[in-house]
Amino acid sequence: MNNMMEITNLSKSFKDFSLKGVNITLEKGYIMGFIGPNGSGKSTTIKLIMNLIKKDSGEIKIFGIDNESNNISIKERIGFVYNENHFYEELTVKEMKEVISPFYCRWDERIFNKYAKDFELPINKEIKHLSKGMKMKFSLAIALSHHAELLIMDEPTSGLDPLIRSELLEILQSLLQDENKSIFFSTHITSDLDKIADFITLINNGEIILSKTKDELLEEHCIVKGSKKQLTTNDPLNFIGLKQNDFGFEALCKDKKEVIKQYGNSVIIEKPTLEDIMVFYTRRSDHHVSSY
Amino acid sequence: MNIIISNSADEPIYLQLVNQLKEQIIKGELVESQPLPSIRNLAKGLKISVITTKRAYDELENEGFIVTVAGKGSYVAAINKDMFRETKVKMIEEKMIEAIDTAKLVGLTLEELQDMVKIIYEGW
Amino acid sequence: MYHLIKKDILMQKRALKLSVLLIIFFTITLSNIGPAGLTVGVLAITYQLVLGASALEDKNNSDIILISLPVKRATIVLSKYVSIYIYAAYAAIGFYLIYFIVNLLNLPLDIPF
């Protein structure tokens, strides 16, 4: 069993939004970044993985077993961090920990205390008085204290300062020193993933646009910039998120080699970031935002 | 061992890693059968992804610069100087093909190209 | 289940303090309607605590945490129902305790139950 998580043809419809045939595979020992704009279906997918809502069709296998029929045993082995604080604000950190810990058979007080010390968690403070970063760290400490094999994080970094974000990434990397653990990390702050993610899955409008290793993604894609004249002579179908104005065009292209072959040095070819890839794939080329 | 990775360089990260390790092996800074850091440890230290590091190690192993013992880790292999020369020559060949292709694209003649090589070779 | 109920009680530290005052208040105000006063009093306190627990749950959206934990949904729901009986028992004991104290001190208060 080398797949930590396997999602096949997952669908879920709401009145105004639907998730259409989502396929994601996460291997053991790696970290997958799950990116997409707001409202693209990231949280819905995570809710389905965590079995918080019922799917319409498809299959979700975690640790090789179905997540609905093995709900309890799977959750024993999952650590979760959500983007908002869902803890009871009235309780202190210590009380909240005591509420949660008895549910896990494999809860390890020693690990929790270690993280509490490392994160400098104010153990006797009420949760409502914690800063946003502190709440996330507390959430993380809880998620890591029961020997979870799969860590699921739903936009853990939104609203956090860069310092805490980089601390988080460091923690995640040290977690991955154990090659039997995997991390599934949803975010729209792609710079978090530029460095450490192994796999990237991009979702837009409830559909998976791509899912592959970050290295492949960054190596095969390129940003092309050139004059409009060049555009008319060549096939623009290859371009993703083509945008043109009076001065020229820019677009993302899936096949860097082909672009070099076709255009040579006549256009500017740039290395994209994950953010570029997300923006180009998800924007509508005919859509212009203007100010009044 | 020293490895410096640039995230903004055009060269893919795994290649930077491969080249730097190779260089150190060839220069003898990393000696035969010296253990290398584990893939995951190196990834963490360099703040790069595990897959990138794995790819670099795989590449180095394929080229015979390191050997990986399952469950124990990776070590610097005994490098064969002749083999190394051969691979380098092959690499030069590949780069030359690339240069010639580009030269043809802009209509450079063989003589012009040869002159260019001569100037650069002697000048440096 | 025990932990779920414990959590509900732990969460309501403030509401529990308030309920003590309410018990005293009801003892005085409801004492003149006879034994029915006890029933009304116990009902009111139970209602206050059940509603309070649910409101806090709702405010923090904590149901998401609960259903993400390795517990059956049925257990979560059941524990809410069981907690009603615990609150009721607490309220009843509270009233009898006040009654006991009033009797002990011979306060000029007419408590029929």
PDB file of N, CA, C and O in Angstrom, chain A residues 7 10 19 34 41-53 60 67 80-82 152-155 184-187:
ATOM      1  N   ILE A   7      -8.497   9.268  -4.319  1.00  0.00           N
ATOM      2  CA  ILE A   7      -9.854   9.763  -4.566  1.00  0.00           C
ATOM      3  C   ILE A   7     -10.179   9.501  -6.025  1.00  0.00           C
ATOM      4  O   ILE A   7      -9.414   9.883  -6.903  1.00  0.00           O
ATOM      5  N   LEU A  10     -14.822  11.573  -7.592  1.00  0.00           N
ATOM      6  CA  LEU A  10     -15.621  12.113  -6.500  1.00  0.00           C
ATOM      7  C   LEU A  10     -16.498  13.255  -7.004  1.00  0.00           C
ATOM      8  O   LEU A  10     -16.015  14.202  -7.619  1.00  0.00           O
ATOM      9  N   LEU A  19     -18.845  19.728  -7.402  1.00  0.00           N
ATOM     10  CA  LEU A  19     -17.537  19.122  -7.544  1.00  0.00           C
ATOM     11  C   LEU A  19     -17.701  18.016  -8.578  1.00  0.00           C
ATOM     12  O   LEU A  19     -18.547  17.142  -8.425  1.00  0.00           O
ATOM     13  N   PHE A  34      -2.638  21.643  -2.428  1.00  0.00           N
ATOM     14  CA  PHE A  34      -3.933  21.642  -3.097  1.00  0.00           C
ATOM     15  C   PHE A  34      -4.301  23.100  -3.307  1.00  0.00           C
ATOM     16  O   PHE A  34      -4.637  23.795  -2.355  1.00  0.00           O
ATOM     17  N   GLY A  41     -13.545  24.900  -4.598  1.00  0.00           N
ATOM     18  CA  GLY A  41     -13.909  23.554  -4.166  1.00  0.00           C
ATOM     19  C   GLY A  41     -12.883  22.900  -3.253  1.00  0.00           C
ATOM     20  O   GLY A  41     -12.992  21.717  -2.961  1.00  0.00           O
ATOM     21  N   LYS A  42     -11.890  23.672  -2.812  1.00  0.00           N
ATOM     22  CA  LYS A  42     -10.858  23.096  -1.939  1.00  0.00           C
ATOM     23  C   LYS A  42     -11.469  22.615  -0.623  1.00  0.00           C
ATOM     24  O   LYS A  42     -11.268  21.477  -0.219  1.00  0.00           O
ATOM     25  N   SER A  43     -12.215  23.506   0.015  1.00  0.00           N
ATOM     26  CA  SER A  43     -12.769  23.138   1.316  1.00  0.00           C
ATOM     27  C   SER A  43     -13.791  22.022   1.201  1.00  0.00           C
ATOM     28  O   SER A  43     -13.836  21.138   2.058  1.00  0.00           O
ATOM     29  N   THR A  44     -14.587  22.047   0.143  1.00  0.00           N
ATOM     30  CA  THR A  44     -15.572  20.979  -0.060  1.00  0.00           C
ATOM     31  C   THR A  44     -14.862  19.635  -0.178  1.00  0.00           C
ATOM     32  O   THR A  44     -15.266  18.649   0.435  1.00  0.00           O
ATOM     33  N   THR A  45     -13.789  19.611  -0.952  1.00  0.00           N
ATOM     34  CA  THR A  45     -13.042  18.364  -1.108  1.00  0.00           C
ATOM     35  C   THR A  45     -12.521  17.887   0.237  1.00  0.00           C
ATOM     36  O   THR A  45     -12.625  16.703   0.571  1.00  0.00           O
ATOM     37  N   ILE A  46     -11.986  18.820   1.017  1.00  0.00           N
ATOM     38  CA  ILE A  46     -11.447  18.423   2.314  1.00  0.00           C
ATOM     39  C   ILE A  46     -12.547  17.929   3.241  1.00  0.00           C
ATOM     40  O   ILE A  46     -12.383  16.940   3.957  1.00  0.00           O
ATOM     41  N   LYS A  47     -13.700  18.586   3.174  1.00  0.00           N
ATOM     42  CA  LYS A  47     -14.824  18.125   4.000  1.00  0.00           C
ATOM     43  C   LYS A  47     -15.233  16.709   3.606  1.00  0.00           C
ATOM     44  O   LYS A  47     -15.586  15.903   4.458  1.00  0.00           O
ATOM     45  N   LEU A  48     -15.177  16.431   2.314  1.00  0.00           N
ATOM     46  CA  LEU A  48     -15.525  15.083   1.864  1.00  0.00           C
ATOM     47  C   LEU A  48     -14.486  14.071   2.326  1.00  0.00           C
ATOM     48  O   LEU A  48     -14.819  12.962   2.742  1.00  0.00           O
ATOM     49  N   ILE A  49     -13.218  14.469   2.270  1.00  0.00           N
ATOM     50  CA  ILE A  49     -12.159  13.565   2.723  1.00  0.00           C
ATOM     51  C   ILE A  49     -12.341  13.248   4.206  1.00  0.00           C
ATOM     52  O   ILE A  49     -12.202  12.113   4.646  1.00  0.00           O
ATOM     53  N   MET A  50     -12.661  14.293   4.963  1.00  0.00           N
ATOM     54  CA  MET A  50     -12.831  14.114   6.406  1.00  0.00           C
ATOM     55  C   MET A  50     -14.189  13.505   6.743  1.00  0.00           C
ATOM     56  O   MET A  50     -14.513  13.337   7.917  1.00  0.00           O
ATOM     57  N   ASN A  51     -14.976  13.204   5.713  1.00  0.00           N
ATOM     58  CA  ASN A  51     -16.292  12.621   5.914  1.00  0.00           C
ATOM     59  C   ASN A  51     -17.194  13.517   6.770  1.00  0.00           C
ATOM     60  O   ASN A  51     -17.936  13.047   7.627  1.00  0.00           O
ATOM     61  N   LEU A  52     -17.108  14.816   6.551  1.00  0.00           N
ATOM     62  CA  LEU A  52     -17.979  15.743   7.274  1.00  0.00           C
ATOM     63  C   LEU A  52     -19.281  15.921   6.515  1.00  0.00           C
ATOM     64  O   LEU A  52     -20.303  16.246   7.089  1.00  0.00           O
ATOM     65  N   ILE A  53     -19.214  15.749   5.187  1.00  0.00           N
ATOM     66  CA  ILE A  53     -20.430  15.802   4.390  1.00  0.00           C
ATOM     67  C   ILE A  53     -20.483  14.545   3.511  1.00  0.00           C
ATOM     68  O   ILE A  53     -19.462  13.909   3.278  1.00  0.00           O
ATOM     69  N   ILE A  60     -13.560   7.486  -1.970  1.00  0.00           N
ATOM     70  CA  ILE A  60     -12.418   8.048  -1.258  1.00  0.00           C
ATOM     71  C   ILE A  60     -11.808   6.934  -0.427  1.00  0.00           C
ATOM     72  O   ILE A  60     -12.475   6.366   0.445  1.00  0.00           O
ATOM     73  N   ASN A  67     -13.417   5.539   3.233  1.00  0.00           N
ATOM     74  CA  ASN A  67     -13.459   6.469   4.360  1.00  0.00           C
ATOM     75  C   ASN A  67     -14.823   6.541   5.036  1.00  0.00           C
ATOM     76  O   ASN A  67     -14.937   7.080   6.125  1.00  0.00           O
ATOM     77  N   PHE A  80      -5.866  16.884  11.763  1.00  0.00           N
ATOM     78  CA  PHE A  80      -6.450  17.915  10.918  1.00  0.00           C
ATOM     79  C   PHE A  80      -6.218  19.310  11.490  1.00  0.00           C
ATOM     80  O   PHE A  80      -6.145  19.496  12.698  1.00  0.00           O
ATOM     81  N   VAL A  81      -6.045  20.248  10.586  1.00  0.00           N
ATOM     82  CA  VAL A  81      -5.918  21.652  10.965  1.00  0.00           C
ATOM     83  C   VAL A  81      -6.829  22.434  10.021  1.00  0.00           C
ATOM     84  O   VAL A  81      -6.683  22.346   8.809  1.00  0.00           O
ATOM     85  N   TYR A  82      -7.787  23.162  10.565  1.00  0.00           N
ATOM     86  CA  TYR A  82      -8.698  23.923   9.716  1.00  0.00           C
ATOM     87  C   TYR A  82      -8.336  25.405   9.733  1.00  0.00           C
ATOM     88  O   TYR A  82      -7.643  25.872  10.629  1.00  0.00           O
ATOM     89  N   ILE A 152      -4.055  16.576   7.369  1.00  0.00           N
ATOM     90  CA  ILE A 152      -4.891  17.300   6.420  1.00  0.00           C
ATOM     91  C   ILE A 152      -5.045  18.731   6.895  1.00  0.00           C
ATOM     92  O   ILE A 152      -5.455  18.980   8.027  1.00  0.00           O
ATOM     93  N   MET A 153      -4.651  19.655   6.052  1.00  0.00           N
ATOM     94  CA  MET A 153      -4.697  21.051   6.462  1.00  0.00           C
ATOM     95  C   MET A 153      -5.491  21.867   5.455  1.00  0.00           C
ATOM     96  O   MET A 153      -5.209  21.850   4.268  1.00  0.00           O
ATOM     97  N   ASP A 154      -6.489  22.579   5.968  1.00  0.00           N
ATOM     98  CA  ASP A 154      -7.321  23.395   5.101  1.00  0.00           C
ATOM     99  C   ASP A 154      -6.928  24.860   5.295  1.00  0.00           C
ATOM    100  O   ASP A 154      -7.302  25.470   6.289  1.00  0.00           O
ATOM    101  N   GLU A 155      -6.191  25.398   4.373  1.00  0.00           N
ATOM    102  CA  GLU A 155      -5.700  26.768   4.420  1.00  0.00           C
ATOM    103  C   GLU A 155      -5.182  27.170   5.796  1.00  0.00           C
ATOM    104  O   GLU A 155      -5.654  28.136   6.386  1.00  0.00           O
ATOM    105  N   PHE A 184      -1.464  16.686   3.278  1.00  0.00           N
ATOM    106  CA  PHE A 184      -2.324  17.243   2.234  1.00  0.00           C
ATOM    107  C   PHE A 184      -2.674  18.655   2.692  1.00  0.00           C
ATOM    108  O   PHE A 184      -3.238  18.852   3.756  1.00  0.00           O
ATOM    109  N   PHE A 185      -2.294  19.636   1.879  1.00  0.00           N
ATOM    110  CA  PHE A 185      -2.209  21.004   2.355  1.00  0.00           C
ATOM    111  C   PHE A 185      -2.953  21.889   1.352  1.00  0.00           C
ATOM    112  O   PHE A 185      -2.508  22.036   0.223  1.00  0.00           O
ATOM    113  N   SER A 186      -4.087  22.437   1.747  1.00  0.00           N
ATOM    114  CA  SER A 186      -4.776  23.316   0.790  1.00  0.00           C
ATOM    115  C   SER A 186      -4.448  24.762   1.097  1.00  0.00           C
ATOM    116  O   SER A 186      -4.318  25.155   2.254  1.00  0.00           O
ATOM    117  N   THR A 187      -4.266  25.535   0.056  1.00  0.00           N
ATOM    118  CA  THR A 187      -3.908  26.938   0.279  1.00  0.00           C
ATOM    119  C   THR A 187      -4.144  27.742  -0.982  1.00  0.00           C
ATOM    120  O   THR A 187      -4.207  27.200  -2.078  1.00  0.00           O
TER     121      THR A 187
END
